[in-house]
PDB file of C-alpha atoms in Angstrom:
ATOM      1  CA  UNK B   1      26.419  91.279  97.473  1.00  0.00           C
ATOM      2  CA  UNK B   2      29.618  91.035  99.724  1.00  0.00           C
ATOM      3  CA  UNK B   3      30.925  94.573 101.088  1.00  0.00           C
ATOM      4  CA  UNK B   4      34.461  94.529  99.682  1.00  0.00           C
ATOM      5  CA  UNK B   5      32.540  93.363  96.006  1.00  0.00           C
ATOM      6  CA  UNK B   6      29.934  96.392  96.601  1.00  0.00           C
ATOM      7  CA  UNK B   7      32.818  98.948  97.242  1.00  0.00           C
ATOM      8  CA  UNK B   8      34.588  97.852  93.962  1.00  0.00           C
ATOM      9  CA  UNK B   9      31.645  97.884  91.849  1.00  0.00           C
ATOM     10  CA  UNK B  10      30.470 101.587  93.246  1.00  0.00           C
ATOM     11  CA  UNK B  11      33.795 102.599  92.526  1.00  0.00           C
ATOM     12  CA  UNK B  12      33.622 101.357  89.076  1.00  0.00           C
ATOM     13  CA  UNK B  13      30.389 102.361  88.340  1.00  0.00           C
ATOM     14  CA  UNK B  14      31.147 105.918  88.905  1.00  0.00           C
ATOM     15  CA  UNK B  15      34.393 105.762  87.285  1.00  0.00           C
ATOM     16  CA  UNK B  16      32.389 104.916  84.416  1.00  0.00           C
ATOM     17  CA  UNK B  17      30.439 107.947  84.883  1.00  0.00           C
ATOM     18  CA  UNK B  18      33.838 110.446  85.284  1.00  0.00           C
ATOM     19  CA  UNK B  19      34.605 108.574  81.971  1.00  0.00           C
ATOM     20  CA  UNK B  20      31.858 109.411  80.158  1.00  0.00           C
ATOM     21  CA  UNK B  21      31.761 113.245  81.337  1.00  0.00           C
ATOM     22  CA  UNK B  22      35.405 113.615  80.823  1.00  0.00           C
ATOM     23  CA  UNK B  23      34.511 112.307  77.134  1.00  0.00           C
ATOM     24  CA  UNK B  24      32.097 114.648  76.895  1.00  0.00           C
ATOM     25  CA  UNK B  25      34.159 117.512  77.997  1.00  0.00           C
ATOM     26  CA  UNK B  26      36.366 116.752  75.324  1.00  0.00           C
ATOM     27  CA  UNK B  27      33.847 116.853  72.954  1.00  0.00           C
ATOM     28  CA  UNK B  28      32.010 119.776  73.949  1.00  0.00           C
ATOM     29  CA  UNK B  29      34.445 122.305  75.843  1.00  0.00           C
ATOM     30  CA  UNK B  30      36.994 124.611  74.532  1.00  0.00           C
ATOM     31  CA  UNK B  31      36.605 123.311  70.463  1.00  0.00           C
ATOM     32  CA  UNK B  32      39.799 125.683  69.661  1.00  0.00           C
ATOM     33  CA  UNK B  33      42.187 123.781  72.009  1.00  0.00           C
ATOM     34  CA  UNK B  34      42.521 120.233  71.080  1.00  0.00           C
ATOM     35  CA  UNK B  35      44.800 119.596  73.777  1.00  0.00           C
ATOM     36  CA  UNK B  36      42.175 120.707  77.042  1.00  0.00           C
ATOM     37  CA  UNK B  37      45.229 122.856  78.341  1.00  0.00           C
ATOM     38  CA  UNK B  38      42.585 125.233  80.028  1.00  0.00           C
ATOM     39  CA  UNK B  39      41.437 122.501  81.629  1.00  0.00           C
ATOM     40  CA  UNK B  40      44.738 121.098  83.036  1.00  0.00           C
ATOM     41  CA  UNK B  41      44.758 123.968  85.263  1.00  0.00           C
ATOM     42  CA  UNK B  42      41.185 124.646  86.486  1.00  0.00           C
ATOM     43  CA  UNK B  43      39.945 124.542  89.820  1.00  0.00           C
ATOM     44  CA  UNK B  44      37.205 125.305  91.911  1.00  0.00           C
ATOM     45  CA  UNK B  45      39.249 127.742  94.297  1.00  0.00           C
ATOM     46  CA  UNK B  46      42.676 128.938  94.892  1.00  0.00           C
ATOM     47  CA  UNK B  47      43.557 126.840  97.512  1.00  0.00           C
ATOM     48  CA  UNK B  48      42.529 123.534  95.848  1.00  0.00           C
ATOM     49  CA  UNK B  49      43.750 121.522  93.467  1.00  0.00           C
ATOM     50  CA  UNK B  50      43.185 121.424  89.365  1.00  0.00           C
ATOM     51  CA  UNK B  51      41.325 118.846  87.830  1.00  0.00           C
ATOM     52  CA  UNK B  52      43.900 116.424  86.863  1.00  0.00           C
ATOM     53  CA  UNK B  53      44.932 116.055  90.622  1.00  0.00           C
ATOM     54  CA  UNK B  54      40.857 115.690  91.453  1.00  0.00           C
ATOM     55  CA  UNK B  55      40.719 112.732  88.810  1.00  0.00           C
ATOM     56  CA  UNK B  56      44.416 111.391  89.817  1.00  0.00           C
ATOM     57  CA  UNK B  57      42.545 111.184  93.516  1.00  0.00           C
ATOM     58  CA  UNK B  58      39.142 109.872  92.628  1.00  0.00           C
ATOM     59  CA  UNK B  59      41.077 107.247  90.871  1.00  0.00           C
ATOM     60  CA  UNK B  60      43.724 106.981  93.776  1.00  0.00           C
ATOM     61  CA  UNK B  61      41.057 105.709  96.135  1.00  0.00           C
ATOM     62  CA  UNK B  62      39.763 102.710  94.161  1.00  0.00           C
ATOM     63  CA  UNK B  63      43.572 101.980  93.418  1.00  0.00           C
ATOM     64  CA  UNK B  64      44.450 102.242  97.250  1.00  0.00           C
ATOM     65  CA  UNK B  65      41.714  99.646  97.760  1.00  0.00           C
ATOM     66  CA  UNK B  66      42.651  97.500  95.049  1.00  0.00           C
ATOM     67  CA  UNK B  67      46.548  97.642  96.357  1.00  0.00           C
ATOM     68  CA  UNK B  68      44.791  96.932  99.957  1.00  0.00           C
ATOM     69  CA  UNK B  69      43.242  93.751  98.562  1.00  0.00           C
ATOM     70  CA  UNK B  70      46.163  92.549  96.582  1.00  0.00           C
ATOM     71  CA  UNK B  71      49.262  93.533  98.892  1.00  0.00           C
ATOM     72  CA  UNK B  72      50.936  95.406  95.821  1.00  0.00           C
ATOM     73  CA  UNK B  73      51.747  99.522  96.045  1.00  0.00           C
ATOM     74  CA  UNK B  74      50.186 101.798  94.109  1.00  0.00           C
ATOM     75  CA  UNK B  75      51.144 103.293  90.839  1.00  0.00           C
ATOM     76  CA  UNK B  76      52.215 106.983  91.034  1.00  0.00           C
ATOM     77  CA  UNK B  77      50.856 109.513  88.568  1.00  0.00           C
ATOM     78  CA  UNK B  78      52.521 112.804  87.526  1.00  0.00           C
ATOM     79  CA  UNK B  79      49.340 114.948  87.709  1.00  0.00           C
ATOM     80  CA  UNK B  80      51.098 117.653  86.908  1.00  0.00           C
ATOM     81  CA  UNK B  81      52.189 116.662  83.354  1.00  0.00           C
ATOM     82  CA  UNK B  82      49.285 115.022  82.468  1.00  0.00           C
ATOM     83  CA  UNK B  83      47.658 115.678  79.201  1.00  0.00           C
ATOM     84  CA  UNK B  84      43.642 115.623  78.970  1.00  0.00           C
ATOM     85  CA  UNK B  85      44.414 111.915  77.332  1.00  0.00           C
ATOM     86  CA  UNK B  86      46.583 110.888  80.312  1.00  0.00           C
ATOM     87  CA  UNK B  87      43.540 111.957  82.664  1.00  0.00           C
ATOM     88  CA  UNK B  88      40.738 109.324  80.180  1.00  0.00           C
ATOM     89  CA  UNK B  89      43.443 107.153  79.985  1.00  0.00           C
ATOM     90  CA  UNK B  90      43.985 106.761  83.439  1.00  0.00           C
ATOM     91  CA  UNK B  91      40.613 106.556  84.435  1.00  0.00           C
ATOM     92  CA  UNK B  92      39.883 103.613  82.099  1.00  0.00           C
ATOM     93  CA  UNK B  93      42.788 101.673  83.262  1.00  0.00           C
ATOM     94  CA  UNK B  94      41.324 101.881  87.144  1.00  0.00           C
ATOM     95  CA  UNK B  95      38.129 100.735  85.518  1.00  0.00           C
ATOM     96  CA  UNK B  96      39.968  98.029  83.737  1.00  0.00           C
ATOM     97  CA  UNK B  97      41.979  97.163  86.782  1.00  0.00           C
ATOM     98  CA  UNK B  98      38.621  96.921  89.303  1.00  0.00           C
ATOM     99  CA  UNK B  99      36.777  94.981  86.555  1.00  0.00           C
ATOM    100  CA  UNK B 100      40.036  92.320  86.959  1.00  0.00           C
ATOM    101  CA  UNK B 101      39.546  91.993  90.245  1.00  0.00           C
ATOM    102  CA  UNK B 102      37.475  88.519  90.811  1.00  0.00           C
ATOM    103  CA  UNK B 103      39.263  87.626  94.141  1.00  0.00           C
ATOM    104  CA  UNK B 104      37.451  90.273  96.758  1.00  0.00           C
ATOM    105  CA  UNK B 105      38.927  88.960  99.763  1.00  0.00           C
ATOM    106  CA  UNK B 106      36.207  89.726 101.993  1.00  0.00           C
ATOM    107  CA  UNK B 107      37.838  88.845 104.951  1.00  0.00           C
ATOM    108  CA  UNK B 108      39.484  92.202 104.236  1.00  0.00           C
ATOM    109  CA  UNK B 109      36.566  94.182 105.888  1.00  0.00           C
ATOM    110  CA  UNK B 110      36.897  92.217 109.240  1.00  0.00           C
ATOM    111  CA  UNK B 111      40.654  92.370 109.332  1.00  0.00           C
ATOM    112  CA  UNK B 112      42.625  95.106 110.720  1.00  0.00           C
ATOM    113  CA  UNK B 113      44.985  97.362 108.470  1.00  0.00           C
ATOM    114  CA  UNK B 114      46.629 100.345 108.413  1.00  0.00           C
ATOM    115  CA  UNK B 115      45.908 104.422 107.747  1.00  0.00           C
ATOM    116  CA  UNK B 116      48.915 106.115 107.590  1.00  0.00           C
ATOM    117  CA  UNK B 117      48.344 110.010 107.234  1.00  0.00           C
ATOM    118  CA  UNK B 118      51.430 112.552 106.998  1.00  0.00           C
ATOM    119  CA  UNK B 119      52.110 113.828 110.271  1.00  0.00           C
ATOM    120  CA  UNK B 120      49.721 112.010 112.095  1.00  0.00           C
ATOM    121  CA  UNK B 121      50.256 108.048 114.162  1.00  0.00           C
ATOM    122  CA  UNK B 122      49.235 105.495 112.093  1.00  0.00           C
ATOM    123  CA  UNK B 123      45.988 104.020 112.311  1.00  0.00           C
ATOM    124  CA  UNK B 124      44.898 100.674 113.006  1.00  0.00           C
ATOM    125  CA  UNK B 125      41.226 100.369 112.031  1.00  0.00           C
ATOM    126  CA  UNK B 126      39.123  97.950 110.362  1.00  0.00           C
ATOM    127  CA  UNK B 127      39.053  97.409 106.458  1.00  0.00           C
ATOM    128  CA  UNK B 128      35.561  98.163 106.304  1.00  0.00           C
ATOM    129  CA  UNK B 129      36.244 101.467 108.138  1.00  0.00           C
ATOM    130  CA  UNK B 130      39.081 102.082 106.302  1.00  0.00           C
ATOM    131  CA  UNK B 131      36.697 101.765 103.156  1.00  0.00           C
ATOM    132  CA  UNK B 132      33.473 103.530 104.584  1.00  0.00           C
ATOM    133  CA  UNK B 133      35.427 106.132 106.448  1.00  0.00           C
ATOM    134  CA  UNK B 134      38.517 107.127 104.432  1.00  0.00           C
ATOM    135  CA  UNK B 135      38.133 105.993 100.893  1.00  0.00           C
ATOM    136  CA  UNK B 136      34.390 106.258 100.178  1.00  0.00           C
ATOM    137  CA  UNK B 137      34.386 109.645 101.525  1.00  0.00           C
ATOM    138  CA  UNK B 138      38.154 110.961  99.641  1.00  0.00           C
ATOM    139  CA  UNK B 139      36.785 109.655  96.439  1.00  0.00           C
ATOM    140  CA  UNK B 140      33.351 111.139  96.227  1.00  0.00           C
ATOM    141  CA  UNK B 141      35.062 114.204  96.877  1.00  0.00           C
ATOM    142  CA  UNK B 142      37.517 114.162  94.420  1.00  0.00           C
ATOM    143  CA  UNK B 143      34.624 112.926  92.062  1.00  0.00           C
ATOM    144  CA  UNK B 144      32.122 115.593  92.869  1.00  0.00           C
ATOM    145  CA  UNK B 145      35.259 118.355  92.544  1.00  0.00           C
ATOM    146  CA  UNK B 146      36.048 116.886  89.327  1.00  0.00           C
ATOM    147  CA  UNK B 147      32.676 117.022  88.274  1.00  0.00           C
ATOM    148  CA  UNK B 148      32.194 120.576  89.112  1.00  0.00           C
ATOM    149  CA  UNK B 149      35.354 121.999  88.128  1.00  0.00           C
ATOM    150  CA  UNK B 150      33.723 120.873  84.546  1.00  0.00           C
ATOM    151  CA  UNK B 151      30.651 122.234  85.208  1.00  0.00           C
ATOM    152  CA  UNK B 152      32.122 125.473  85.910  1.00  0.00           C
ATOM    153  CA  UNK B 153      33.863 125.701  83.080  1.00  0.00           C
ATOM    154  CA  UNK B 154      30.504 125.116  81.221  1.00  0.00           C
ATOM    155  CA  UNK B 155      29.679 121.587  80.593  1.00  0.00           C
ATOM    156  CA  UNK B 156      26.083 121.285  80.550  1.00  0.00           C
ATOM    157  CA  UNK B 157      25.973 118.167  82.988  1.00  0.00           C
ATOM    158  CA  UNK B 158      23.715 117.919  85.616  1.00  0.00           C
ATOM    159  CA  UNK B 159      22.280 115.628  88.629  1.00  0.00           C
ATOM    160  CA  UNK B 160      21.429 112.704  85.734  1.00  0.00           C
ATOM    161  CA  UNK B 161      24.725 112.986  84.405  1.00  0.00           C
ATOM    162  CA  UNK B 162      26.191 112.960  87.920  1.00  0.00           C
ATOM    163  CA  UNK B 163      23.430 109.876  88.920  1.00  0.00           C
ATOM    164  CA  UNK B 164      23.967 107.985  85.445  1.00  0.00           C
ATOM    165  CA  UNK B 165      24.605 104.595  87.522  1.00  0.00           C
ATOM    166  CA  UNK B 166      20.935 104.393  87.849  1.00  0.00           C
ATOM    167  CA  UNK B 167      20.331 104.160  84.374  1.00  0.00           C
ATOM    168  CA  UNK B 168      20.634 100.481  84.096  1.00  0.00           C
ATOM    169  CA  UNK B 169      18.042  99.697  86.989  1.00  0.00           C
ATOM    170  CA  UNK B 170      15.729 102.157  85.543  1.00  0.00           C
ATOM    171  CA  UNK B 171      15.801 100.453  82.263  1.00  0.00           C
ATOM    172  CA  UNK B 172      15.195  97.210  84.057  1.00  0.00           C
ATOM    173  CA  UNK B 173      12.337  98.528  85.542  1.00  0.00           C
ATOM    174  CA  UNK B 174      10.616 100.202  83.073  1.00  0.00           C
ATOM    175  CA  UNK B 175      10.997  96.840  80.954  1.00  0.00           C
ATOM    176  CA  UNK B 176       9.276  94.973  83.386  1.00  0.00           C
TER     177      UNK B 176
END
């Protein structure tokens, strides 16, 4: 599998994964409030972010990719006023959006672009650092912040939850 095509598939495959743990937090956490508005402001620690900035960001990274790829800008999100059905929907569109993307322009990863940090020069470095070294790491933890924001508020998830991309090459295996 080409690079650029692996990158967008592990983004989508844990996407799917955030999905399906933010579904069950909906189902499973805080039955008396419909609306997830405890939710909308957890966080780990004081000095980090609540969980609709964590999933704005794990999504961000696929999204700054895809933008990468395609030469187009990135849609904003208002984390701030996002309901608990903002935060799914917005995750399934990124899904939706990497599963659209058939042209991986692999000759991204050799070519040079651009990292452009506030307060810092700009950056020119390598798509495939770019992905390995700045995305890949931002969205995993975003991801993993998400997920444990969750857990912390007591979603019974654990490391197969967290790992659930393996479930269709464990199938596969055990069938044969």
């Amino acid at each position: 599998m080409s690079t650029v095509k692996r990158n967008l598939d592990i983004y989508r495959t844990r996407l799917v994964t955030l999905q399906n743990i933010l579904g069950r937090a909906e189902a499973e956490l805080y039955p008396d409030d419909p609306e997830k508005k405890t939710l909308l402001t957890a966080q780990l620690a004081d000095d980090m972010l609540p969980l609709p900035n964590q999933i704005w960001f794990t999504c961000r990274q696929a999204e700054l990719l895809l933008g990468k790829l395609n030469g187009t800008p990135v849609k904003e999100f208002e984390s701030d006023k996002a309901s608990f059905a903002d935060l799914k929907a917005l995750v399934a569109e990124t899904i939706a959006r990497l599963e659209a993307q058939t042209d991986t322009k692999e000759d991204f990863a050799e070519g040079k672009t651009t990292l452009e940090l506030p307060g810092f020069p700009t950056l020119s470095i390598s798509g495939q650092d770019y992905i390995d070294e700045w995305l890949t790491p931002n969205f995993y933890f975003h991801f993993v912040t998400a997920y444990d924001i969750l857990r912390a508020k007591g979603l019974a998830i654990g490391k197969a939850d967290y790992m659930s991309h393996l479930r269709p090459l464990l199938a596969a295996a055990a069938a044969g």
